[in-house]
Tab-separated table of C-alpha atoms and ligand atoms in Angstrom:
chain	number	residue	atom	x	y	z
A	1	MET	CA	-142.951	71.143	304.079
A	2	PRO	CA	-143.497	67.124	305.713
A	3	LYS	CA	-143.634	66.350	308.920
A	4	THR	CA	-140.698	64.400	310.569
A	5	THR	CA	-140.833	61.476	312.622
A	6	VAL	CA	-139.478	62.557	315.471
A	7	THR	CA	-138.795	58.902	317.168
A	8	PRO	CA	-137.059	57.554	314.627
A	9	ASP	CA	-139.340	54.097	313.288
A	10	PRO	CA	-136.133	50.723	314.818
A	11	ARG	CA	-137.140	48.641	312.452
A	12	ARG	CA	-134.122	50.665	310.343
A	13	ALA	CA	-131.981	50.661	313.013
A	14	VAL	CA	-131.935	46.346	313.294
A	15	PRO	CA	-128.698	46.135	311.411
A	16	ALA	CA	-128.945	44.286	308.005
A	17	THR	CA	-127.855	39.691	307.830
A	18	ASP	CA	-125.216	41.047	305.819
A	19	THR	CA	-123.042	43.581	308.117
A	20	LEU	CA	-123.611	40.860	310.804
A	21	LEU	CA	-122.919	38.526	308.271
A	22	ARG	CA	-119.001	40.280	308.803
A	23	ASP	CA	-119.432	40.344	312.917
A	24	PRO	CA	-115.746	37.975	313.204
A	25	ARG	CA	-117.855	35.850	315.769
A	26	LEU	CA	-120.718	34.845	313.130
A	27	LEU	CA	-118.171	34.702	310.772
A	28	ALA	CA	-116.028	32.195	312.416
A	29	ALA	CA	-119.200	29.899	312.993
A	30	LEU	CA	-120.351	29.947	309.530
A	31	ASP	CA	-118.108	27.824	309.595
A	32	ARG	CA	-118.055	25.159	312.851
A	33	LEU	CA	-121.821	25.535	312.820
A	34	GLY	CA	-122.988	25.879	308.756
A	35	PRO	CA	-125.094	28.714	307.356
A	36	THR	CA	-128.432	27.508	308.614
A	37	VAL	CA	-127.763	27.042	311.898
A	38	VAL	CA	-125.777	31.166	312.018
A	39	ARG	CA	-128.894	32.809	310.088
A	40	ARG	CA	-131.158	31.424	311.792
A	41	ALA	CA	-129.561	33.070	315.178
A	42	VAL	CA	-128.876	36.553	313.439
A	43	THR	CA	-132.810	36.361	311.798
A	44	ALA	CA	-133.724	35.308	315.767
A	45	ALA	CA	-131.808	38.058	317.464
A	46	GLN	CA	-133.049	41.245	314.084
A	47	ASP	CA	-136.968	40.119	315.531
A	48	ARG	CA	-135.953	41.137	318.851
A	49	ALA	CA	-135.023	43.832	318.125
A	50	ARG	CA	-137.716	44.679	316.604
A	51	ARG	CA	-139.897	43.834	318.331
A	52	GLY	CA	-138.027	45.917	321.513
A	53	GLU	CA	-137.133	44.057	323.363
A	54	ILE	CA	-133.212	43.929	322.732
A	55	SER	CA	-131.549	47.087	321.571
A	56	PRO	CA	-130.457	46.873	318.195
A	57	THR	CA	-126.327	48.355	319.083
A	58	ASP	CA	-126.610	44.214	320.922
A	59	VAL	CA	-128.817	42.134	318.132
A	60	ALA	CA	-125.041	41.034	317.068
A	61	ASP	CA	-124.329	40.284	320.388
A	62	ALA	CA	-127.325	38.599	320.592
A	63	ALA	CA	-127.012	36.315	318.139
A	64	VAL	CA	-123.384	34.923	319.241
A	65	SER	CA	-124.863	33.873	322.499
A	66	ALA	CA	-127.931	31.680	320.637
A	67	LEU	CA	-126.023	30.174	319.069
A	68	PRO	CA	-125.317	26.016	319.810
A	69	ARG	CA	-122.477	25.065	321.006
A	70	ARG	CA	-122.126	22.623	317.973
A	71	PRO	CA	-123.792	21.202	315.034
A	72	THR	CA	-125.844	18.033	316.817
A	73	THR	CA	-129.128	18.541	318.791
A	74	LEU	CA	-127.214	15.510	320.315
A	75	ARG	CA	-126.208	17.066	324.209
A	76	PRO	CA	-123.918	14.739	325.709
A	77	ILE	CA	-124.954	13.091	329.308
A	78	VAL	CA	-122.465	11.891	331.959
A	79	ASN	CA	-124.466	8.675	332.912
A	80	ALA	CA	-124.686	9.299	336.875
A	81	THR	CA	-127.470	6.762	336.640
A	82	GLY	CA	-125.776	3.219	338.121
A	83	VAL	CA	-127.602	1.405	335.187
A	84	LEU	CA	-124.292	0.193	333.160
A	85	VAL	CA	-126.103	0.206	329.453
A	86	HIS	CA	-128.864	2.332	329.318
A	87	THR	CA	-130.665	2.938	325.829
A	88	ASN	CA	-131.925	5.964	326.719
A	89	LEU	CA	-128.457	6.439	327.177
A	90	GLY	CA	-126.684	5.116	323.695
A	91	ARG	CA	-125.602	2.009	325.365
A	92	ALA	CA	-122.268	1.740	325.832
A	93	VAL	CA	-119.702	4.931	325.939
A	94	LEU	CA	-117.201	4.379	323.523
A	95	SER	CA	-113.221	3.551	325.451
A	96	PRO	CA	-110.354	6.839	323.706
A	97	ALA	CA	-109.453	3.707	321.539
A	98	ALA	CA	-112.621	3.658	319.564
A	99	ARG	CA	-113.385	7.627	319.673
A	100	SER	CA	-110.189	7.843	318.083
A	101	ALA	CA	-110.014	4.391	315.326
A	102	VAL	CA	-114.070	6.294	314.239
A	103	GLY	CA	-111.909	9.753	313.548
A	104	VAL	CA	-109.679	7.666	311.144
A	105	ALA	CA	-111.971	6.257	309.476
A	106	CYS	CA	-113.951	9.347	308.857
A	107	GLY	CA	-112.008	10.262	306.027
A	108	ALA	CA	-111.181	8.339	303.333
A	109	THR	CA	-109.893	4.089	304.231
A	110	ASP	CA	-108.763	1.541	303.367
A	111	ILE	CA	-111.784	-0.060	304.724
A	112	GLU	CA	-112.695	-2.149	301.294
A	113	TYR	CA	-109.184	-1.247	299.426
A	114	ASP	CA	-105.820	-3.645	299.574
A	115	LEU	CA	-102.868	-0.868	299.866
A	116	SER	CA	-100.649	-3.972	298.295
A	117	THR	CA	-101.997	-4.840	295.173
A	118	GLY	CA	-104.329	-1.463	294.587
A	119	LEU	CA	-107.640	-3.410	293.977
A	120	ARG	CA	-110.322	-3.947	296.203
A	121	GLY	CA	-109.914	-5.855	299.083
A	122	ARG	CA	-112.530	-7.699	301.696
A	123	ARG	CA	-114.760	-5.153	303.378
A	124	ALA	CA	-113.400	-4.728	307.497
A	125	SER	CA	-110.879	-7.316	306.871
A	126	GLY	CA	-109.123	-5.839	310.570
A	127	LEU	CA	-112.168	-6.333	311.928
A	128	ALA	CA	-112.626	-9.819	311.164
A	129	ALA	CA	-109.592	-10.654	312.278
A	130	ALA	CA	-109.941	-8.973	315.464
A	131	LEU	CA	-113.138	-10.715	315.952
A	132	ALA	CA	-111.444	-14.081	315.180
A	133	ASP	CA	-108.715	-13.285	317.434
A	134	ALA	CA	-111.377	-13.043	319.961
A	135	VAL	CA	-113.574	-15.062	320.104
A	136	PRO	CA	-111.198	-18.599	318.883
A	137	ALA	CA	-114.815	-21.469	318.338
A	138	ALA	CA	-115.739	-18.842	315.916
A	139	GLU	CA	-115.738	-20.968	312.444
A	140	ASP	CA	-116.422	-16.861	311.193
A	141	VAL	CA	-117.466	-14.326	311.667
A	142	HIS	CA	-119.883	-11.432	309.806
A	143	VAL	CA	-120.630	-8.217	311.916
A	144	VAL	CA	-124.177	-6.034	310.615
A	145	ASN	CA	-126.096	-2.849	311.619
A	146	ASN	CA	-127.438	-4.355	315.172
A	147	ASN	CA	-128.668	-7.526	317.077
A	148	ALA	CA	-131.887	-7.516	315.795
A	149	ALA	CA	-130.605	-7.187	312.022
A	150	ALA	CA	-128.182	-10.188	312.834
A	151	LEU	CA	-131.622	-12.729	313.780
A	152	VAL	CA	-133.596	-11.162	310.302
A	153	LEU	CA	-130.332	-12.225	308.947
A	154	ALA	CA	-130.591	-15.512	309.955
A	155	ALA	CA	-133.440	-15.778	309.574
A	156	THR	CA	-134.052	-14.754	306.384
A	157	ALA	CA	-130.566	-16.696	304.599
A	158	LEU	CA	-131.638	-19.706	306.940
A	159	ALA	CA	-135.174	-20.047	307.426
A	160	ARG	CA	-137.474	-18.572	305.115
A	161	GLY	CA	-140.145	-20.549	303.436
A	162	GLY	CA	-138.918	-23.270	306.839
A	163	GLU	CA	-139.890	-22.827	310.138
A	164	ILE	CA	-137.423	-22.237	313.906
A	165	VAL	CA	-138.259	-24.102	316.959
A	166	ILE	CA	-138.163	-21.998	319.966
A	167	SER	CA	-139.559	-21.795	323.459
A	168	ARG	CA	-142.275	-20.144	324.850
A	169	GLY	CA	-140.142	-18.931	327.389
A	170	GLU	CA	-137.964	-17.507	325.528
A	171	LEU	CA	-139.809	-15.123	323.452
A	172	VAL	CA	-138.745	-11.881	324.124
A	173	GLU	CA	-139.682	-9.030	323.652
A	174	ILE	CA	-136.133	-6.580	323.543
A	175	GLY	CA	-138.314	-2.883	324.161
A	176	ASP	CA	-140.249	-0.392	322.762
A	177	ALA	CA	-142.044	-3.099	322.069
A	178	PHE	CA	-140.246	-5.016	319.939
A	179	ARG	CA	-140.748	-8.525	320.132
A	180	ILE	CA	-138.205	-11.154	318.832
A	181	PRO	CA	-141.454	-13.796	316.919
A	182	GLU	CA	-142.248	-10.013	315.240
A	183	LEU	CA	-139.050	-9.920	314.117
A	184	LEU	CA	-137.979	-13.736	312.768
A	185	GLU	CA	-142.083	-13.796	311.382
A	186	SER	CA	-141.731	-10.655	309.554
A	187	THR	CA	-138.950	-12.432	306.598
A	188	GLY	CA	-141.625	-15.317	305.887
A	189	ALA	CA	-139.594	-17.947	308.612
A	190	ARG	CA	-143.305	-19.355	310.503
A	191	LEU	CA	-141.740	-20.165	314.244
A	192	ARG	CA	-142.949	-23.857	315.913
A	193	GLU	CA	-142.881	-22.620	320.001
A	194	VAL	CA	-141.847	-25.682	322.384
A	195	GLY	CA	-142.970	-25.736	325.661
A	196	THR	CA	-144.395	-23.974	327.992
A	197	THR	CA	-143.325	-20.320	330.189
A	198	ASN	CA	-141.649	-22.078	332.561
A	199	ARG	CA	-140.906	-25.331	331.217
A	200	THR	CA	-138.923	-26.508	328.709
A	201	SER	CA	-137.496	-29.627	328.068
A	202	ILE	CA	-135.382	-32.040	325.363
A	203	ARG	CA	-138.211	-34.122	324.521
A	204	ASP	CA	-140.361	-30.935	323.908
A	205	TYR	CA	-137.635	-29.746	321.204
A	206	ARG	CA	-137.264	-33.457	319.897
A	207	ASP	CA	-141.357	-33.844	319.340
A	208	ALA	CA	-141.233	-30.533	317.166
A	209	VAL	CA	-137.732	-31.352	315.452
A	210	GLY	CA	-138.938	-32.742	312.013
A	211	PRO	CA	-137.623	-31.595	307.770
A	212	ALA	CA	-139.701	-28.239	307.976
A	213	THR	CA	-137.100	-27.287	311.165
A	214	ALA	CA	-133.904	-24.925	309.725
A	215	PHE	CA	-133.123	-24.457	313.145
A	216	VAL	CA	-133.540	-24.292	317.264
A	217	LEU	CA	-132.692	-20.688	318.147
A	218	LYS	CA	-132.232	-19.964	322.398
A	219	VAL	CA	-132.646	-16.117	322.506
A	220	HIS	CA	-131.278	-15.589	325.792
A	221	PRO	CA	-133.593	-13.646	328.052
A	222	SER	CA	-131.654	-10.877	329.049
A	223	ASN	CA	-133.870	-8.584	330.416
A	224	PHE	CA	-136.433	-10.036	332.618
A	225	ARG	CA	-136.296	-13.337	335.037
A	226	VAL	CA	-138.668	-16.341	335.463
A	227	GLU	CA	-137.749	-17.586	339.319
A	228	GLY	CA	-139.236	-20.770	341.281
A	229	PHE	CA	-139.981	-23.998	338.554
A	230	THR	CA	-138.363	-23.211	335.740
A	231	ARG	CA	-136.283	-25.653	333.941
A	232	GLY	CA	-134.807	-24.403	329.983
A	233	VAL	CA	-132.240	-26.823	328.017
A	234	GLY	CA	-128.945	-25.458	327.737
A	235	VAL	CA	-126.820	-25.715	324.054
A	236	ALA	CA	-125.056	-28.623	325.128
A	237	GLU	CA	-127.864	-30.888	324.996
A	238	LEU	CA	-129.369	-28.987	322.353
A	239	ALA	CA	-126.675	-29.353	319.833
A	240	ALA	CA	-127.420	-33.148	320.133
A	241	LEU	CA	-130.806	-32.704	317.846
A	242	PRO	CA	-130.213	-33.192	313.800
A	243	VAL	CA	-130.222	-29.030	313.707
A	244	PRO	CA	-128.296	-26.698	313.827
A	245	VAL	CA	-128.633	-25.099	316.947
A	246	VAL	CA	-128.678	-20.623	316.795
A	247	PHE	CA	-128.144	-18.255	319.912
A	248	ASP	CA	-128.975	-15.379	320.392
A	249	ILE	CA	-127.054	-14.792	323.787
A	250	GLY	CA	-127.515	-10.619	323.460
A	251	SER	CA	-125.836	-8.858	326.121
A	252	GLY	CA	-122.409	-10.021	324.063
A	253	LEU	CA	-119.479	-10.503	326.240
A	254	LEU	CA	-117.486	-12.671	323.854
A	255	ALA	CA	-115.054	-15.029	327.034
A	256	PRO	CA	-116.311	-16.242	330.367
A	257	GLU	CA	-117.284	-12.887	332.657
A	258	PRO	CA	-116.232	-13.593	336.396
A	259	ALA	CA	-118.654	-10.218	337.942
A	260	LEU	CA	-120.773	-12.042	335.590
A	261	PRO	CA	-120.334	-15.767	335.867
A	262	ASP	CA	-124.581	-16.467	334.752
A	263	GLU	CA	-123.946	-14.554	331.161
A	264	PRO	CA	-123.705	-16.537	328.793
A	265	ASP	CA	-120.720	-15.787	326.321
A	266	ALA	CA	-119.820	-16.420	322.317
A	267	ASP	CA	-117.951	-18.789	323.216
A	268	SER	CA	-118.525	-20.552	325.745
A	269	ALA	CA	-121.650	-20.960	323.263
A	270	LEU	CA	-119.230	-22.055	320.263
A	271	ARG	CA	-117.978	-24.823	321.775
A	272	ALA	CA	-120.712	-26.233	324.233
A	273	GLY	CA	-122.186	-26.723	320.231
A	274	ALA	CA	-124.443	-23.569	319.112
A	275	ALA	CA	-123.572	-23.664	314.708
A	276	LEU	CA	-124.347	-19.761	314.969
A	277	VAL	CA	-124.275	-17.454	318.066
A	278	THR	CA	-126.109	-13.663	317.594
A	279	ALA	CA	-124.991	-10.160	319.826
A	280	SER	CA	-125.284	-6.299	320.316
A	281	GLY	CA	-122.372	-4.860	319.785
A	282	ASP	CA	-123.354	-1.009	322.505
A	283	LYS	CA	-124.103	-3.933	324.889
A	284	LEU	CA	-121.515	-5.135	327.046
A	285	LEU	CA	-118.907	-5.552	324.423
A	286	GLY	CA	-118.940	-2.160	324.636
A	287	GLY	CA	-118.613	-1.117	321.492
A	288	PRO	CA	-120.656	1.012	319.771
A	289	GLN	CA	-124.538	-0.260	317.289
A	290	ALA	CA	-123.751	-3.659	315.714
A	291	GLY	CA	-124.486	-7.113	315.294
A	292	LEU	CA	-123.086	-10.296	315.887
A	293	LEU	CA	-123.004	-13.217	314.281
A	294	LEU	CA	-120.394	-15.894	314.558
A	295	GLY	CA	-120.393	-19.862	314.468
A	296	ARG	CA	-119.402	-22.427	311.824
A	297	ARG	CA	-117.712	-21.622	308.268
A	298	GLU	CA	-120.487	-22.404	305.528
A	299	LEU	CA	-123.558	-21.068	307.291
A	300	VAL	CA	-121.147	-17.825	307.558
A	301	ALA	CA	-120.816	-18.109	303.890
A	302	ARG	CA	-124.665	-18.723	303.821
A	303	LEU	CA	-125.581	-15.766	305.047
A	304	ARG	CA	-122.856	-13.038	304.335
A	305	ARG	CA	-123.756	-14.244	299.759
A	306	HIS	CA	-127.503	-13.746	301.212
A	307	PRO	CA	-128.537	-9.987	298.882
A	308	ILE	CA	-130.010	-8.519	301.868
A	309	ALA	CA	-126.621	-8.355	303.778
A	310	ARG	CA	-125.561	-5.698	301.561
A	311	ALA	CA	-129.218	-4.179	303.407
A	312	LEU	CA	-128.161	-4.594	306.922
A	313	ARG	CA	-124.039	-4.057	305.600
A	314	LEU	CA	-122.026	-2.120	308.751
A	315	ASP	CA	-120.658	1.127	308.362
A	316	LYS	CA	-117.368	2.409	308.240
A	317	LEU	CA	-116.946	4.358	311.542
A	318	THR	CA	-118.381	1.069	313.375
A	319	ALA	CA	-116.258	-0.840	311.600
A	320	ALA	CA	-113.166	0.935	313.428
A	321	ALA	CA	-115.598	1.680	316.877
A	322	LEU	CA	-115.587	-1.782	317.182
A	323	GLU	CA	-112.093	-2.886	315.756
A	324	ALA	CA	-111.295	-0.521	317.616
A	325	THR	CA	-112.915	-2.184	321.029
A	326	LEU	CA	-111.912	-5.462	320.482
A	327	ARG	CA	-108.436	-4.659	320.460
A	328	GLY	CA	-107.929	-1.879	322.261
A	329	PRO	CA	-108.094	-1.999	326.818
A	330	ALA	CA	-111.490	-3.300	328.512
A	331	PRO	CA	-113.900	-0.388	327.061
A	332	PRO	CA	-115.546	1.488	330.105
A	333	THR	CA	-118.083	-0.082	330.103
A	334	LEU	CA	-116.600	-3.606	331.230
A	335	ALA	CA	-114.434	-1.272	333.249
A	336	SER	CA	-117.287	0.383	335.424
A	337	LEU	CA	-118.224	-3.983	335.593
A	338	ARG	CA	-114.736	-4.342	337.327
A	339	VAL	CA	-113.958	-1.585	339.522
A	340	PRO	CA	-113.801	-2.761	343.103
A	341	LEU	CA	-115.959	-0.960	346.279
A	342	PRO	CA	-113.549	0.593	347.984
A	343	ARG	CA	-112.573	2.341	345.352
A	344	LEU	CA	-115.598	3.290	344.331
A	345	GLY	CA	-115.887	4.103	348.334
A	346	PHE	CA	-112.523	6.396	347.649
A	347	ARG	CA	-114.991	8.552	345.050
A	348	ALA	CA	-117.682	8.594	346.349
A	349	ASP	CA	-116.298	10.342	350.078
A	350	ALA	CA	-113.596	12.588	347.697
A	351	MET	CA	-116.676	14.027	345.942
A	352	ALA	CA	-119.029	14.163	348.413
A	353	LEU	CA	-116.318	16.249	351.108
A	354	ARG	CA	-115.146	18.481	348.008
A	355	LEU	CA	-119.087	18.653	347.538
A	356	VAL	CA	-119.660	19.803	350.923
A	357	GLY	CA	-117.122	21.774	351.056
A	358	HIS	CA	-118.618	24.301	348.650
A	359	GLY	CA	-122.033	24.387	351.614
A	360	ILE	CA	-123.579	21.476	349.710
A	361	ASP	CA	-125.621	18.338	351.567
A	362	ALA	CA	-124.057	15.381	349.645
A	363	ARG	CA	-123.751	12.428	351.713
A	364	VAL	CA	-122.797	9.018	350.573
A	365	VAL	CA	-124.395	5.967	350.439
A	366	GLU	CA	-125.102	1.906	349.657
A	367	SER	CA	-126.022	2.018	346.101
A	368	TRP	CA	-126.489	-1.125	343.852
A	369	ALA	CA	-126.847	-1.075	340.156
A	370	VAL	CA	-127.107	-3.117	337.594
A	371	VAL	CA	-126.621	-3.973	333.927
A	372	GLY	CA	-128.972	-2.776	333.212
A	373	ALA	CA	-131.659	-4.275	329.404
A	374	GLY	CA	-127.833	-4.924	327.573
A	375	GLY	CA	-128.113	-8.463	329.574
A	376	ALA	CA	-127.726	-10.063	333.638
A	377	PRO	CA	-131.313	-9.670	334.417
A	378	GLY	CA	-131.847	-9.449	337.948
A	379	VAL	CA	-127.984	-8.698	339.203
A	380	ARG	CA	-127.316	-6.346	341.576
A	381	LEU	CA	-123.679	-4.739	341.565
A	382	PRO	CA	-122.374	-3.047	344.512
A	383	SER	CA	-122.116	0.224	344.456
A	384	ARG	CA	-121.498	4.061	346.246
A	385	ALA	CA	-123.417	6.614	345.274
A	386	VAL	CA	-123.795	10.325	346.144
A	387	SER	CA	-126.935	11.402	348.426
A	388	LEU	CA	-128.227	15.340	347.191
A	389	ASP	CA	-131.244	17.542	348.154
A	390	GLU	CA	-133.401	15.638	344.919
A	391	ARG	CA	-133.724	19.301	344.020
A	392	LEU	CA	-130.595	19.442	342.227
A	393	ALA	CA	-131.856	16.568	339.515
A	394	VAL	CA	-133.312	19.120	337.289
A	395	PRO	CA	-131.022	21.874	336.816
A	396	LEU	CA	-128.215	19.417	336.456
A	397	ARG	CA	-129.831	18.096	333.946
A	398	ARG	CA	-130.247	21.474	332.055
A	399	LEU	CA	-125.927	21.389	332.141
A	400	ASP	CA	-123.972	21.092	329.488
A	401	PRO	CA	-122.493	17.974	329.841
A	402	ALA	CA	-125.733	17.151	331.837
A	403	VAL	CA	-125.572	14.440	334.615
A	404	VAL	CA	-128.797	12.522	334.950
A	405	GLY	CA	-129.172	10.541	338.502
A	406	HIS	CA	-131.314	8.477	340.251
A	407	LEU	CA	-134.330	9.532	342.435
A	408	ASP	CA	-134.757	7.291	345.664
A	409	GLY	CA	-136.547	8.585	348.331
A	410	GLY	CA	-136.554	11.663	348.293
A	411	ARG	CA	-133.219	12.360	347.252
A	412	LEU	CA	-130.990	12.254	344.222
A	413	LEU	CA	-128.651	9.414	343.280
A	414	LEU	CA	-124.900	10.161	341.365
A	415	ASP	CA	-123.963	6.154	341.269
A	416	LEU	CA	-119.703	6.240	340.213
A	417	ARG	CA	-120.278	2.586	339.690
A	418	SER	CA	-121.908	4.095	335.628
A	419	ILE	CA	-119.819	8.015	335.994
A	420	PRO	CA	-116.243	6.637	334.466
A	421	GLU	CA	-113.064	7.842	336.786
A	422	ASP	CA	-112.164	10.910	334.720
A	423	LEU	CA	-115.768	12.595	334.179
A	424	ASP	CA	-115.848	12.660	338.312
A	425	GLU	CA	-114.402	15.599	338.062
A	426	THR	CA	-116.777	17.237	335.559
A	427	VAL	CA	-119.546	15.822	338.365
A	428	CYS	CA	-118.525	18.140	341.153
A	429	ALA	CA	-118.431	21.389	339.041
A	430	ALA	CA	-121.440	20.716	337.865
A	431	VAL	CA	-123.348	19.967	341.007
A	432	VAL	CA	-121.247	23.089	342.041
A	433	ALA	CA	-122.689	24.791	339.157
A	434	ALA	CA	-126.959	23.470	339.963
A	435	ALA	CA	-126.267	24.006	343.307
A	436	SER	CA	-125.445	28.473	343.173
A	437	GLY	CA	-128.191	28.672	340.726
A	438	ASN	CA	-126.047	28.144	337.345
A	439	GLY	CA	-127.838	26.023	335.893
A	440	SER	CA	-127.636	27.052	332.009
A	441	GLY	CA	-124.496	25.817	331.562
B	501	PLP	C1	-130.348	-6.426	323.193
B	501	PLP	C2	-131.364	-7.141	322.752
B	501	PLP	C3	-131.357	-7.222	321.237
B	501	PLP	C4	-131.460	-6.543	320.568
B	501	PLP	O1	-130.237	-6.528	320.430
B	501	PLP	P1	-130.471	-5.280	318.988
B	501	PLP	O2	-128.310	-4.418	319.527
B	501	PLP	O3	-130.814	-3.986	320.119
B	501	PLP	O4	-130.825	-4.887	318.228
B	501	PLP	C5	-132.162	-9.013	320.604
B	501	PLP	N1	-131.895	-10.605	321.248
B	501	PLP	C6	-131.451	-9.979	322.407
B	501	PLP	C7	-131.558	-11.090	323.562
B	501	PLP	C8	-130.999	-9.106	323.192
B	501	PLP	O5	-130.729	-8.714	324.768
């Protein structure tokens, strides 16, 4: 008689994949997350049982609890940093109107179709109309992937083989080591730098403009400020030169914003004589990533017809979100810029009071918010923050949604100006969870 094993091989007791995939929870997850993700969770749980880390009877439960919540690795975050347009956190937070417009655009839509004739229509004509309404001084508009693409299109279509005249005070690095001068030169245009870092006069421009000049480019220094003995030349003065003036305003304000009196806006720039304005969609405009080109009809037409325009084309989700941002109520970025200080104080008091009620060391402090890399360098916006023990920073980042504040003098500050008001509850609950050591979500 062959000898029988006394202890059964635990590997034989591990349920098979097909058996596990009949578990209703895993079946539902297949619909929600797809087979790759679910099978990976199942395999990992089986492996843990084979290694003896869990009992074979717990494999299904282990697979279920290892499933990700959603089919993307992107995690939602509450921006409590006090930086309103935070590039690392995806810049502008979209308005509810923009979010629901994206929902519509996810299906088949008339993005490029005329429902009355049944024929092909102009792409995203509703967006163009919304932009034209928002910027009355623009004769025509064109929208591309981002502001960098807008500059590439302008340089390629208007200045390839020619010269772009630009002040040395406006040779901007926009972040992550990307530099506007290098971006422009990559198109085959030549840069003609004029003036010095701190001072450029209209004479510098006049001396440089000649037959090779395609346009004068003015770039808003949106992420730094030069102070002291400085001088620049405004659009109105540049507009008297015999070449078009292209103005990269950066932030994407379409009209003057009382809360930021020094920040340029598209309508005023065109009225002052700019031939073309370029701007981002996801900074102060408060919309999705996009590059706006607004200005003279004949210039915009040249941009739209250039072959490279097709490679920089806006996708339908962005077109829908941008149109809704322009037509809908003030998006969260502009709303947080405008919210009065007493309102922030009221919200901070309420939040701190509730946290103290949970035995948490929370107090309200004065703070300063900033627009961020999106614009208005050097402008400090008065704000209020809830100050917490800095050891809460890590558990708060582990939650879902994660809460990201900023560390200051050994304290963690949650700045109310960058937190959308409808998330105050979420932030409170997150701090309570983080303080109770329940920081895994
Ligand atoms: C942010 C910025 C850009 C780049 O815009 P993207 O939309 O990020 O491509 C270009 N110019 C200026 C002045 C900016 O502030």
